[in-house]
Structure formats: C-alpha cells, structure tokens
Coordinates of C-alpha atoms in Angstrom, one line a residue:
M1 CA 31.2 7.8 7.4
D2 CA 32.4 4.3 6.9
G3 CA 32.6 3.0 3.4
V4 CA 32.5 -0.5 2.0
R5 CA 35.5 -1.8 0.2
E6 CA 34.9 -2.6 -3.5
G7 CA 37.6 -3.4 -6.0
G8 CA 40.3 -2.1 -3.8
L9 CA 38.6 1.3 -3.2
R10 CA 36.0 2.5 -0.7
N11 CA 32.8 4.0 -1.9
V12 CA 32.2 7.2 0.0
S13 CA 29.8 10.0 -0.2
S14 CA 30.8 13.5 -1.3
H15 CA 32.4 13.9 2.1
C16 CA 35.3 11.5 2.2
S17 CA 35.6 10.6 5.9
I18 CA 38.2 8.2 7.3
P19 CA 37.5 6.9 10.8
E20 CA 40.3 5.0 12.5
M21 CA 42.3 5.1 9.3
D22 CA 44.0 1.8 8.4
D23 CA 46.6 3.7 6.4
F24 CA 46.5 1.0 3.8
E25 CA 49.8 -0.2 5.3
L26 CA 51.4 3.2 4.9
S27 CA 52.2 3.0 8.6
R28 CA 55.1 0.7 7.7
L29 CA 56.6 3.6 5.7
M30 CA 56.2 6.0 8.6
D31 CA 58.0 3.5 10.8
K32 CA 60.9 3.0 8.5
P33 CA 64.1 4.5 9.9
R34 CA 65.1 7.6 7.8
L35 CA 68.2 7.0 5.8
N36 CA 71.2 9.1 6.7
I37 CA 72.1 9.8 3.1
E38 CA 74.6 12.6 2.4
R39 CA 72.8 15.3 0.5
Q40 CA 73.8 15.3 -3.1
R41 CA 73.1 18.5 -5.0
S42 CA 73.1 16.5 -8.2
F43 CA 70.2 14.3 -7.0
D44 CA 67.6 15.8 -9.3
E45 CA 69.9 17.3 -11.9
R46 CA 69.4 14.4 -14.4
S47 CA 69.6 16.7 -17.4
L48 CA 66.8 16.5 -19.9
S49 CA 69.6 16.2 -22.5
E50 CA 70.6 12.8 -21.0
L51 CA 67.0 11.7 -21.0
S52 CA 66.4 13.0 -24.5
I53 CA 69.2 11.0 -26.1
G54 CA 67.1 7.9 -26.5
L55 CA 64.1 9.9 -27.7
N56 CA 65.9 12.0 -30.3
R57 CA 68.1 9.3 -32.0
G58 CA 67.1 8.9 -35.5
G59 CA 66.4 12.5 -36.4
G60 CA 63.4 13.2 -34.2
D61 CA 62.1 16.6 -33.2
N62 CA 64.7 18.9 -31.9
Y63 CA 62.1 21.3 -30.4
E64 CA 64.1 24.2 -31.8
S65 CA 66.4 24.0 -28.8
V66 CA 69.8 25.5 -28.7
Y67 CA 72.6 25.5 -26.2
S68 CA 72.5 28.2 -23.5
P69 CA 74.9 29.0 -20.7
G70 CA 73.7 27.8 -17.3
A71 CA 72.2 30.1 -14.7
R72 CA 74.1 31.0 -11.6
S73 CA 73.0 28.5 -9.0
G74 CA 71.0 29.8 -6.0
L75 CA 73.1 27.5 -3.9
D76 CA 76.3 29.2 -5.1
T77 CA 74.9 32.7 -4.6
P78 CA 77.2 34.3 -1.9
A79 CA 75.6 35.6 1.2
S80 CA 76.0 39.4 1.2
S81 CA 78.2 39.5 4.3
A82 CA 76.9 41.8 7.0
R83 CA 73.6 42.4 5.1
N84 CA 72.5 38.8 5.8
S85 CA 74.2 38.4 9.2
F86 CA 71.5 39.8 11.4
E87 CA 70.2 39.0 14.8
P88 CA 66.9 37.2 14.9
H89 CA 64.0 39.7 14.7
P90 CA 61.6 39.5 17.7
M91 CA 58.9 38.5 15.2
V92 CA 60.7 35.2 14.5
A93 CA 60.0 33.7 18.0
E94 CA 56.5 35.0 17.9
A95 CA 56.0 33.4 14.4
W96 CA 57.3 30.0 15.6
D97 CA 54.9 30.0 18.6
A98 CA 52.0 30.8 16.3
L99 CA 53.0 28.2 13.8
R100 CA 53.2 25.5 16.4
R101 CA 49.8 26.5 17.8
S102 CA 48.3 25.8 14.3
L103 CA 49.5 22.2 14.3
V104 CA 46.8 19.5 13.6
Y105 CA 47.2 16.0 15.1
F106 CA 45.9 12.7 14.0
R107 CA 46.4 9.8 16.4
S108 CA 48.8 12.0 18.4
Q109 CA 51.0 12.6 15.2
P110 CA 51.2 16.0 13.6
V111 CA 49.8 15.9 10.1
G112 CA 49.5 19.5 9.0
T113 CA 48.6 23.1 10.1
I114 CA 45.2 24.7 10.0
A115 CA 44.7 27.6 7.6
A116 CA 44.0 30.2 10.3
Y117 CA 43.9 30.4 14.0
D118 CA 41.4 33.3 14.2
H119 CA 39.2 32.6 17.2
A120 CA 37.7 36.1 16.9
S121 CA 36.0 35.2 13.6
E122 CA 32.3 34.6 13.8
E123 CA 32.3 32.2 10.9
V124 CA 35.0 29.6 10.7
L125 CA 34.1 28.2 7.3
N126 CA 37.0 26.0 6.2
Y127 CA 39.8 28.0 7.8
D128 CA 40.1 25.3 10.5
Q129 CA 41.2 22.8 7.9
V130 CA 44.6 21.7 6.6
F131 CA 44.9 22.9 3.0
V132 CA 47.4 21.1 0.7
R133 CA 48.4 24.4 -0.9
D134 CA 48.5 26.4 2.4
F135 CA 50.7 23.8 4.1
V136 CA 53.6 24.1 1.7
P137 CA 55.3 27.2 3.4
S138 CA 54.6 25.5 6.8
A139 CA 56.3 22.4 5.6
L140 CA 59.3 24.3 4.2
A141 CA 59.7 26.1 7.6
F142 CA 59.7 22.7 9.4
L143 CA 62.1 21.2 6.9
M144 CA 64.5 24.2 7.2
N145 CA 64.3 23.9 11.0
G146 CA 65.2 20.2 10.9
E147 CA 61.8 18.8 11.7
P148 CA 60.9 16.6 8.7
D149 CA 58.5 14.2 10.4
I150 CA 55.4 16.4 10.2
V151 CA 56.1 16.8 6.5
K152 CA 56.4 13.0 6.0
N153 CA 53.2 12.5 7.9
F154 CA 51.4 15.0 5.8
L155 CA 52.6 13.5 2.5
L156 CA 51.5 10.1 3.6
K157 CA 48.1 11.2 4.8
T158 CA 47.2 13.1 1.7
L159 CA 48.5 10.3 -0.4
Q160 CA 46.0 8.0 1.3
L161 CA 43.2 10.5 0.6
Q162 CA 44.1 10.5 -3.0
G163 CA 43.5 6.7 -3.1
W164 CA 39.8 7.0 -2.2
E165 CA 37.0 7.1 -4.7
K166 CA 35.8 10.7 -5.1
R167 CA 32.3 11.6 -6.2
I168 CA 30.6 15.0 -6.5
D169 CA 26.9 15.1 -7.3
R170 CA 27.1 11.5 -8.8
F171 CA 30.2 12.4 -10.9
K172 CA 33.4 10.6 -10.3
L173 CA 36.6 12.7 -10.1
G174 CA 39.8 11.6 -11.7
E175 CA 41.6 8.9 -9.7
G176 CA 44.7 11.1 -9.2
A177 CA 42.9 14.2 -7.8
M178 CA 44.3 15.4 -4.5
P179 CA 42.1 17.0 -1.9
A180 CA 41.9 20.7 -1.5
S181 CA 41.9 20.3 2.3
F182 CA 41.1 17.9 5.1
K183 CA 39.8 18.2 8.7
V184 CA 40.6 16.0 11.7
L185 CA 37.7 15.4 14.0
H186 CA 38.5 14.2 17.5
D187 CA 35.9 12.1 19.5
P188 CA 37.1 12.3 23.1
V189 CA 34.5 9.8 24.3
R190 CA 35.2 7.0 21.8
K191 CA 38.8 8.1 21.5
I192 CA 38.6 8.0 17.7
D193 CA 40.2 10.4 15.2
T194 CA 38.4 10.9 11.9
I195 CA 39.5 12.7 8.8
I196 CA 37.1 14.4 6.4
A197 CA 38.5 15.5 3.1
D198 CA 37.2 18.1 0.6
F199 CA 37.9 17.6 -3.1
G200 CA 36.0 20.6 -4.2
E201 CA 32.5 19.5 -3.3
S202 CA 32.3 21.9 -0.3
A203 CA 34.3 24.7 -1.8
I204 CA 32.8 28.0 -2.7
G205 CA 31.9 27.6 -6.4
R206 CA 32.5 23.8 -6.3
V207 CA 35.8 24.0 -8.1
A208 CA 38.3 21.2 -7.6
P209 CA 41.9 22.3 -7.2
V210 CA 44.3 21.6 -10.0
D211 CA 47.3 22.7 -8.0
S212 CA 47.0 20.4 -5.0
G213 CA 48.6 17.5 -6.7
F214 CA 51.3 19.7 -8.1
W215 CA 52.2 21.1 -4.7
W216 CA 52.2 17.6 -3.3
I217 CA 54.9 16.5 -5.8
I218 CA 56.9 19.7 -5.3
L219 CA 56.8 19.1 -1.5
L220 CA 57.8 15.5 -1.9
R221 CA 60.9 16.6 -3.8
A222 CA 61.6 19.3 -1.1
Y223 CA 61.4 16.6 1.6
T224 CA 63.7 14.3 -0.3
K225 CA 66.3 17.1 -1.0
S226 CA 66.2 18.3 2.6
T227 CA 66.5 14.9 4.3
G228 CA 68.4 12.9 1.7
D229 CA 65.8 10.2 2.4
M230 CA 65.0 8.6 -1.0
S231 CA 63.0 5.8 0.5
L232 CA 59.7 7.7 0.8
A233 CA 59.7 8.9 -2.8
E234 CA 60.8 5.5 -4.1
S235 CA 58.1 3.6 -2.2
P236 CA 55.5 1.9 -4.4
E237 CA 52.7 4.1 -2.9
C238 CA 54.4 7.4 -3.7
Q239 CA 55.4 6.3 -7.1
K240 CA 51.8 5.3 -7.9
G241 CA 50.6 8.6 -6.5
M242 CA 52.9 10.6 -8.7
R243 CA 51.9 8.6 -11.8
L244 CA 48.2 9.1 -11.0
I245 CA 48.7 12.9 -10.8
L246 CA 50.7 12.9 -14.0
T247 CA 48.1 10.8 -15.8
L248 CA 45.5 13.5 -15.2
C249 CA 47.7 16.3 -16.7
L250 CA 49.4 14.4 -19.4
S251 CA 46.3 12.8 -20.9
D252 CA 45.7 13.2 -24.6
G253 CA 42.9 15.4 -25.8
F254 CA 42.0 18.0 -28.5
D255 CA 44.5 20.6 -27.3
T256 CA 46.8 22.2 -29.8
F257 CA 48.9 23.7 -27.1
P258 CA 51.2 22.0 -24.6
T259 CA 49.8 24.1 -21.8
L260 CA 47.2 22.8 -19.4
L261 CA 43.6 23.9 -19.9
C262 CA 42.0 24.9 -16.5
A263 CA 38.8 26.4 -15.1
D264 CA 38.5 29.6 -13.1
G265 CA 39.2 29.1 -9.4
C266 CA 41.5 26.1 -9.8
S267 CA 44.5 27.5 -8.0
M268 CA 45.4 30.0 -5.2
I269 CA 43.0 32.3 -7.0
D270 CA 40.1 30.0 -6.0
R271 CA 37.2 32.3 -7.1
R272 CA 36.1 33.6 -10.5
M273 CA 38.7 36.1 -11.6
G274 CA 38.9 35.6 -15.4
I275 CA 41.8 33.2 -15.2
Y276 CA 40.1 30.4 -17.1
G277 CA 42.1 28.9 -20.0
Y278 CA 45.8 28.7 -19.5
P279 CA 46.7 30.7 -16.3
I280 CA 50.3 31.4 -15.8
E281 CA 50.2 30.0 -12.2
I282 CA 49.1 26.6 -13.3
Q283 CA 51.5 26.5 -16.3
A284 CA 54.5 27.4 -14.1
L285 CA 53.6 24.8 -11.5
F286 CA 52.9 22.3 -14.2
F287 CA 56.4 22.9 -15.6
M288 CA 58.0 22.6 -12.2
V289 CA 56.1 19.4 -11.3
L290 CA 57.2 17.7 -14.6
R291 CA 60.8 18.5 -13.7
C292 CA 60.4 17.3 -10.1
A293 CA 58.8 14.1 -11.4
L294 CA 61.8 13.5 -13.6
A295 CA 64.0 13.5 -10.5
L296 CA 61.6 11.3 -8.4
L297 CA 60.3 8.7 -10.8
K298 CA 62.0 5.4 -10.8
H299 CA 63.4 4.1 -14.1
D300 CA 61.2 0.9 -14.0
A301 CA 58.8 -0.1 -16.7
E302 CA 56.0 2.2 -15.6
G303 CA 58.3 5.1 -14.7
K304 CA 60.2 5.0 -18.0
E305 CA 57.0 5.5 -20.0
F306 CA 56.1 8.6 -18.0
I307 CA 59.7 9.9 -18.2
E308 CA 59.6 9.8 -22.0
R309 CA 56.2 11.6 -22.1
I310 CA 57.5 14.2 -19.6
V311 CA 60.6 15.0 -21.6
K312 CA 58.6 15.6 -24.8
R313 CA 56.1 17.7 -23.0
L314 CA 58.7 19.8 -21.2
H315 CA 60.5 20.7 -24.5
A316 CA 57.2 21.8 -26.1
L317 CA 56.0 23.6 -22.9
S318 CA 59.2 25.6 -22.4
Y319 CA 59.2 26.7 -26.0
H320 CA 55.5 27.7 -25.9
M321 CA 55.7 29.6 -22.6
R322 CA 59.0 31.4 -23.3
S323 CA 57.9 32.4 -26.8
Y324 CA 54.2 33.3 -26.4
F325 CA 53.7 34.2 -22.7
W326 CA 56.7 36.4 -22.4
L327 CA 56.2 40.1 -22.6
D328 CA 58.8 42.9 -22.6
F329 CA 59.0 46.4 -24.1
R330 CA 59.9 45.2 -27.7
Q331 CA 57.5 42.3 -27.7
L332 CA 54.7 44.7 -26.6
N333 CA 55.6 47.0 -29.5
D334 CA 55.5 44.0 -31.8
I335 CA 52.0 43.1 -30.6
Y336 CA 50.9 46.7 -30.9
R337 CA 51.8 46.5 -34.6
Y338 CA 50.3 43.0 -35.2
K339 CA 48.3 42.3 -38.4
T340 CA 45.2 40.1 -38.0
E341 CA 43.5 37.4 -39.9
E342 CA 46.8 35.7 -40.8
Y343 CA 46.6 32.1 -42.1
S344 CA 49.0 29.2 -42.4
H345 CA 52.2 28.3 -40.4
T346 CA 53.8 31.5 -41.6
A347 CA 51.5 33.7 -39.4
V348 CA 53.3 36.0 -37.0
N349 CA 50.1 36.8 -35.0
K350 CA 49.5 33.1 -34.3
F351 CA 46.7 33.6 -31.8
N352 CA 44.9 36.3 -33.9
V353 CA 45.2 38.9 -31.1
I354 CA 43.5 42.2 -32.0
P355 CA 45.9 45.0 -31.1
D356 CA 43.0 47.2 -30.0
S357 CA 42.4 44.7 -27.1
I358 CA 45.7 45.7 -25.5
P359 CA 44.7 47.6 -22.3
D360 CA 46.0 51.1 -21.9
W361 CA 47.6 50.5 -18.5
V362 CA 50.2 48.1 -19.9
F363 CA 51.9 50.7 -22.1
D364 CA 52.8 52.9 -19.0
F365 CA 53.5 49.9 -16.8
M366 CA 56.1 48.3 -19.0
P367 CA 59.6 49.7 -18.4
T368 CA 62.2 49.8 -21.1
R369 CA 64.2 47.2 -19.3
G370 CA 62.3 44.3 -17.7
G371 CA 59.6 41.9 -18.6
Y372 CA 57.3 39.2 -17.2
F373 CA 55.1 36.2 -18.1
I374 CA 51.6 37.5 -18.8
G375 CA 48.5 35.9 -17.2
N376 CA 47.0 33.9 -20.0
V377 CA 47.3 33.3 -23.8
S378 CA 44.6 31.7 -25.9
P379 CA 42.9 32.4 -29.2
A380 CA 42.2 36.1 -29.7
R381 CA 43.0 36.7 -26.0
M382 CA 46.0 37.8 -24.1
D383 CA 45.6 38.6 -20.3
F384 CA 48.3 41.1 -19.7
R385 CA 47.9 41.1 -16.0
W386 CA 51.0 40.4 -13.8
F387 CA 50.6 37.4 -11.5
A388 CA 53.2 37.1 -8.7
L389 CA 53.1 33.4 -8.0
G390 CA 53.3 32.3 -11.6
N391 CA 56.3 34.6 -12.3
C392 CA 58.2 33.5 -9.1
V393 CA 57.6 29.8 -9.8
A394 CA 58.8 30.4 -13.4
I395 CA 62.1 31.6 -11.9
L396 CA 62.4 28.8 -9.4
S397 CA 61.6 26.1 -11.9
S398 CA 63.8 27.6 -14.6
L399 CA 60.9 27.9 -16.9
A400 CA 62.2 31.5 -17.2
T401 CA 65.6 31.6 -18.8
P402 CA 68.4 33.3 -16.8
E403 CA 67.8 36.5 -18.9
Q404 CA 64.1 36.4 -18.4
S405 CA 64.6 35.8 -14.6
M406 CA 66.7 38.9 -14.4
A407 CA 64.1 40.9 -16.4
I408 CA 61.4 39.9 -14.0
M409 CA 63.5 41.2 -11.1
D410 CA 64.2 44.4 -13.1
L411 CA 60.4 44.8 -13.5
I412 CA 59.8 44.3 -9.7
E413 CA 62.4 47.0 -8.9
A414 CA 61.1 49.4 -11.6
R415 CA 57.5 49.0 -10.5
W416 CA 58.0 48.6 -6.8
E417 CA 55.1 50.9 -5.7
E418 CA 52.7 49.0 -7.9
L419 CA 53.8 45.4 -7.2
V420 CA 55.0 45.7 -3.6
G421 CA 53.9 49.0 -2.1
E422 CA 53.8 49.0 1.7
M423 CA 53.1 45.2 2.2
P424 CA 54.5 42.5 0.0
L425 CA 53.2 41.2 -2.4
K426 CA 50.5 42.0 -4.9
I427 CA 48.9 38.7 -6.0
C428 CA 48.1 40.3 -9.4
Y429 CA 48.3 43.7 -11.0
P430 CA 46.2 45.7 -11.8
A431 CA 42.9 45.2 -10.2
I432 CA 39.8 45.0 -12.4
E433 CA 37.0 47.3 -11.6
S434 CA 33.7 48.9 -12.6
H435 CA 31.8 47.2 -15.5
E436 CA 34.7 44.8 -16.2
W437 CA 34.7 43.7 -12.5
R438 CA 30.9 42.9 -12.7
I439 CA 31.4 40.8 -15.8
V440 CA 34.6 39.0 -14.9
T441 CA 34.0 38.3 -11.2
G442 CA 30.2 37.9 -11.3
C443 CA 30.0 40.9 -8.9
D444 CA 32.0 39.0 -6.3
P445 CA 31.8 41.2 -3.1
K446 CA 35.0 39.7 -1.7
N447 CA 37.0 40.4 -4.9
T448 CA 36.3 44.1 -5.1
R449 CA 39.1 46.3 -6.5
W450 CA 42.5 46.1 -4.7
S451 CA 41.2 43.4 -2.4
Y452 CA 41.6 39.7 -1.9
H453 CA 42.5 38.1 -5.3
N454 CA 41.7 41.2 -7.2
G455 CA 44.9 43.1 -6.6
G456 CA 45.2 42.4 -2.9
S457 CA 48.6 42.1 -1.1
W458 CA 49.4 38.6 0.3
P459 CA 52.3 38.3 2.9
V460 CA 52.6 34.6 2.1
L461 CA 54.1 35.5 -1.3
L462 CA 57.1 36.9 0.5
W463 CA 58.8 33.5 0.6
L464 CA 58.4 33.0 -3.2
L465 CA 59.7 36.5 -3.8
T466 CA 62.7 35.8 -1.5
A467 CA 63.5 32.5 -3.2
A468 CA 63.4 34.1 -6.6
C469 CA 65.6 37.0 -5.4
I470 CA 68.2 34.6 -4.0
K471 CA 68.2 32.5 -7.1
T472 CA 68.8 35.6 -9.3
G473 CA 71.5 37.0 -7.0
R474 CA 69.3 39.9 -5.9
P475 CA 68.9 39.3 -2.1
Q476 CA 68.7 43.0 -1.5
I477 CA 65.3 43.1 -3.0
A478 CA 64.1 40.4 -0.6
R479 CA 65.7 42.2 2.3
R480 CA 63.8 45.3 1.4
A481 CA 60.5 43.4 1.2
I482 CA 61.1 41.6 4.5
D483 CA 61.8 44.9 6.2
L484 CA 58.4 46.2 5.0
A485 CA 56.6 43.1 6.3
E486 CA 58.4 43.3 9.7
S487 CA 57.2 46.9 10.2
R488 CA 53.5 45.8 10.4
L489 CA 52.8 42.1 9.9
A490 CA 53.0 41.0 13.6
K491 CA 51.4 44.2 14.9
D492 CA 48.5 43.5 12.6
N493 CA 48.3 40.0 14.0
W494 CA 49.4 38.2 10.8
P495 CA 46.4 38.9 8.4
E496 CA 45.7 36.8 5.4
Y497 CA 45.8 39.8 3.0
Y498 CA 45.9 43.6 2.7
D499 CA 43.7 45.9 0.7
G500 CA 44.4 49.1 -1.3
K501 CA 46.7 50.1 -4.1
L502 CA 49.7 50.1 -1.8
G503 CA 48.5 47.3 0.5
R504 CA 48.1 49.8 3.4
Y505 CA 44.9 48.4 4.9
I506 CA 44.1 45.0 6.5
G507 CA 41.8 43.2 4.2
K508 CA 38.0 43.6 4.8
Q509 CA 37.5 39.9 5.4
A510 CA 41.0 38.9 6.1
R511 CA 41.5 36.3 8.9
K512 CA 44.0 37.0 11.6
L513 CA 46.8 34.6 12.6
Q514 CA 46.7 33.2 9.0
T515 CA 49.1 30.3 9.1
W516 CA 50.7 30.7 5.7
S517 CA 51.3 34.4 6.4
I518 CA 53.3 33.3 9.4
A519 CA 55.1 30.5 7.7
G520 CA 55.9 32.5 4.6
Y521 CA 57.7 35.1 6.7
L522 CA 59.7 32.4 8.5
V523 CA 60.7 30.7 5.3
A524 CA 61.8 34.0 3.8
K525 CA 63.9 34.8 6.9
M526 CA 65.6 31.4 7.0
M527 CA 66.4 31.4 3.3
L528 CA 67.9 34.8 3.4
E529 CA 70.0 33.8 6.4
D530 CA 71.0 30.5 4.8
P531 CA 70.7 30.6 1.0
S532 CA 71.5 26.8 0.8
H533 CA 67.9 26.2 1.8
L534 CA 66.9 27.3 -1.7
G535 CA 68.0 24.0 -3.0
M536 CA 64.9 22.2 -1.8
I537 CA 62.6 24.4 -3.8
S538 CA 64.7 25.5 -6.8
L539 CA 65.6 23.8 -10.1
E540 CA 68.5 24.7 -12.3
E541 CA 68.1 25.4 -16.0
D542 CA 68.4 22.5 -18.4
K543 CA 70.8 23.7 -21.1
L544 CA 69.0 22.1 -24.0
M545 CA 65.6 23.6 -23.2
K546 CA 66.2 27.2 -24.2
P547 CA 64.2 27.9 -27.4
L548 CA 65.5 29.9 -30.3
I549 CA 63.3 33.0 -29.9
K550 CA 63.2 34.7 -33.2
R551 CA 62.6 38.2 -31.8
S552 CA 64.6 40.7 -29.8
S553 CA 64.1 41.0 -26.0
S554 CA 64.4 43.8 -23.6
W555 CA 67.7 42.6 -22.1
T556 CA 69.5 43.3 -25.4
C557 CA 68.6 46.9 -25.3

C-alpha cells in the first residue's frame, strides 16, 4: 500500500509495500558506469594492527594479543593439477538453466532469485520470495560468472527497503533492520511493479532475522572485491546502510560478553531449536561483518567512530570465541574435571558449567586430533552440538586461527559419516530427539530427528565447505563432497534438504528446485576450478588478534 512521507520516512503497515518505487534517487547509482579498477588483493587487508595504533597509544588494553604467523592464503593455494582440471559436469549446465529460471525482475531489471521453483508444491508459502540469506550463493555464482549487475540491483533494492519504517504489531523495529525477504508483484493491466517486504511479521514464529544485515554487508564486500568497483560501497547510501546495521549490533547494554545476544530462529535455523543466547552461526557472521565493515567504511568523521568501536570489539570477540567456544580433546577433558561454584577473577570454570551436563555423545564424537567451535556458551550452559555454517564461516573470516581451522578440517575427515554421510552437509550434529525434542523444539513436526534443521543435510552448505577446504589447503575434501552431491542432487531435482542419519532420503517437506541448493553447487564447482574466487568471500588472519590461550590444544598432541 502507499505510504505517506513523514520526517523522511514512509509510514507503512506491517506489510511494507513499494509501488512504483522512486528508489530515493538510488537509480543514479545504478546508472553510474562501473569503474574498471584493477583488483587489489590488499583492498580489505587494512590490518587491525594499523587501526589499533591510535587506540592503544598510552598503555591501553592489549587484549592479551600476541603475534602469530599468518595463515596460508586461499588465493595462494595451488590448484591440485589434474584433480581440479576436469571437464564441466553435465549438472553444471542444468544448474545454470534452473538458476536463471529463478530470476525475479523489477521494472525489467533482475533483482534476485526466488527461494524455490517448485510448481508441484500445493502450498507456496514464502518460497516464491527473494530471501536476503538465500540469495547470497546465487549472487556469488553470478559474480564468479562475470554478471555483477544483478548483485548490484539486489544490494540497492534491499538497501531501499532498510530505509523504510518497520512496524510489527504496533512495535517499531530498529532502523537498521534488513528484511528477511521480499516479493515482486506484477500488475499487467496497470503495468506497475510492487515490492512487498517481510521483516519477520509474516514469518513462522514472527522472528526477525539477525543475519540478513550481516549477509548484506558480506555480499557488498564480495561485489566490491569481484568487480573492483568501490563507488557503490563508498556511496553515502551504502555507508549509511552499513552504519545502521552496525548501530544495531554494537549498541551498549548490560552484556558482560562481547558476543551478540540472539533469540531462537534468528538465522538460517529459523525455527525454535534451542539456539537462543549466543549461537555460533551469528557470532561467526558478526565477526566476519565487523571485519568486512573495516574494509568498506570510509575514514570520515562518522566512519572513524565506528572503526574505533569495531577494532575494540573485534579484539574482545576473537579472544572470547577462541578461548571459550573452542572445544578439542584436551579442552573436553578439562571441562570434564571442572570444579564448580568458583568465585572471583581467578575462576577457571568461568561460566559455572556443571560437568554432569556434558552429553554422553560428545565423548565418543571427539577425535584425538581435531576440534570445533561449539554451538553456544552462556552461564551454566554449553551447547556441544556441531553447527556447520558457524564453523565454516569461522574459517573464512579467520575467527578460527590457522591451527583451529586445520583442526576443524581434521574433525570433518575423522567424522565424515556423521557430518557428511551420503549428502553434504549436516546443518548440525547430533539431532535432538524424544523428550528433549519435545521441550527444545516445542514438538515441532518439521524439525523431527535427522530432518530439516534438526540434523538434516543441506546441499547449500556445500559452497561453504568448499570455500573452507580451499582456504585450509584441503581441496580433496571438497572434491569428495562434490562427488557425493553429483551422484544424486540433480536426479532428485535439487531438494532443499535431506533426512536421515546419513542424509539418504529426500526431506519430508523439502521443496524441489531449491535455488540455493542449485547455486551452492555452482559456487562450489567454480571455486574448486578457480580458487582465486575465494578472495571475494574469505578474509586473512590479522596477526595481532590471536589470543594467548592458556591451555593446551589438540594440534599440539
């Protein structure tokens, strides 16, 4: 519906619709000729050490940081000769055809891809919409294929949606919130295109996405790295959009941790799954976004203030995550022997975790060599579940140290049947079931054991696994996973997810022709064929952010 301008914003109902969008003059950005700037790998490698100099003069906090040797760059990882020199698989052409069929147009310009092209489904729900999160692998595929315009259109369109006033049941959302999804409505009679955005008011459970804004900034950096076009990121509109997102997640509160407090259902796991608190997926994305923002923010008066806050938060966040979320064989043994009710800053068991709360499965699951970032840490609680997206993003963002990154890869290889099985990749492990399932999920019939978010296998995660493998110099792991996907994915008509302990069965309610399953496969293939593509989605380690961890780790065994 049309809104009335008031104070620079439009008041709209819970459905934010935009007929004949005026683009608040963003069209001038879309019309700008793209700069032909030579790609500079050092574009976003402004080291935190350089930015920290001004902050730490005068004996400020040193965040317990010590020098650490740099990780091997994914860009420098040599292609494994004949192993990566393969002819295009027949699935590739089929995947591109399907991806192009999913394109959504606004005023004859492509602005995204729908979530699924499943015409056989009786109930469409919101699978015919463009999701910010879901579009990321599609965007990367188009960037890698030399088609950046659709990505630019998407970034500008979602940026416009961010600028609208957002109300849900008379409650106003934060100004920087990005939509979960949007839908384009075509009126062939009036020849008008209208966009309707969903900020969580239509979502199952009415949960607003925390990760939409994060993925938007990550994608903006990917576009900039891929094209060399700095003009979009440096535009006043994009600079403001980034600052609004950062304002939401850097605001002061009562938190005693540098991690970001989140509700259940705020990310890819968008239903109740017991991830409330400080889920690893959001913390890893938060870390990555802060680092991307350092590369994209201009050093003007407003940008400088955010840069200073980001640098301080990054040092604290990296120390916290690498110290308290990391689990390997020796750390598990330490937790198993924890004393409780410790008081003062000398406490070893800082979160008062009761050793009896450690689930039995983790003792058998943990190999002697290997480790991972656990799902959640908060007072008296450690969620020991493995979450794929959070651990892969931790590697790509260099939240994980080089040693931790290799340990995550060691774990995947050692527990291949559990985490990969017959279809990459388990979204989390293990599944929760029986009485625990009833309590944690609220008896959610879609999240039954080994299905959907509860231990289901999601082909879209293949691109994240492949990127992590290339960065750690382990492309053979990605090749093995891609081979598995190619054995079934197209034959099964590109389902959204698979069920079962090994991912053998097409998900009970899985949509077919799921766009990000298609795009995830394409991105994985293109990265493996040309590892230089990794540069648009990977960040190198900052040498001054490695904390002095006062305990032994599995890689020293």
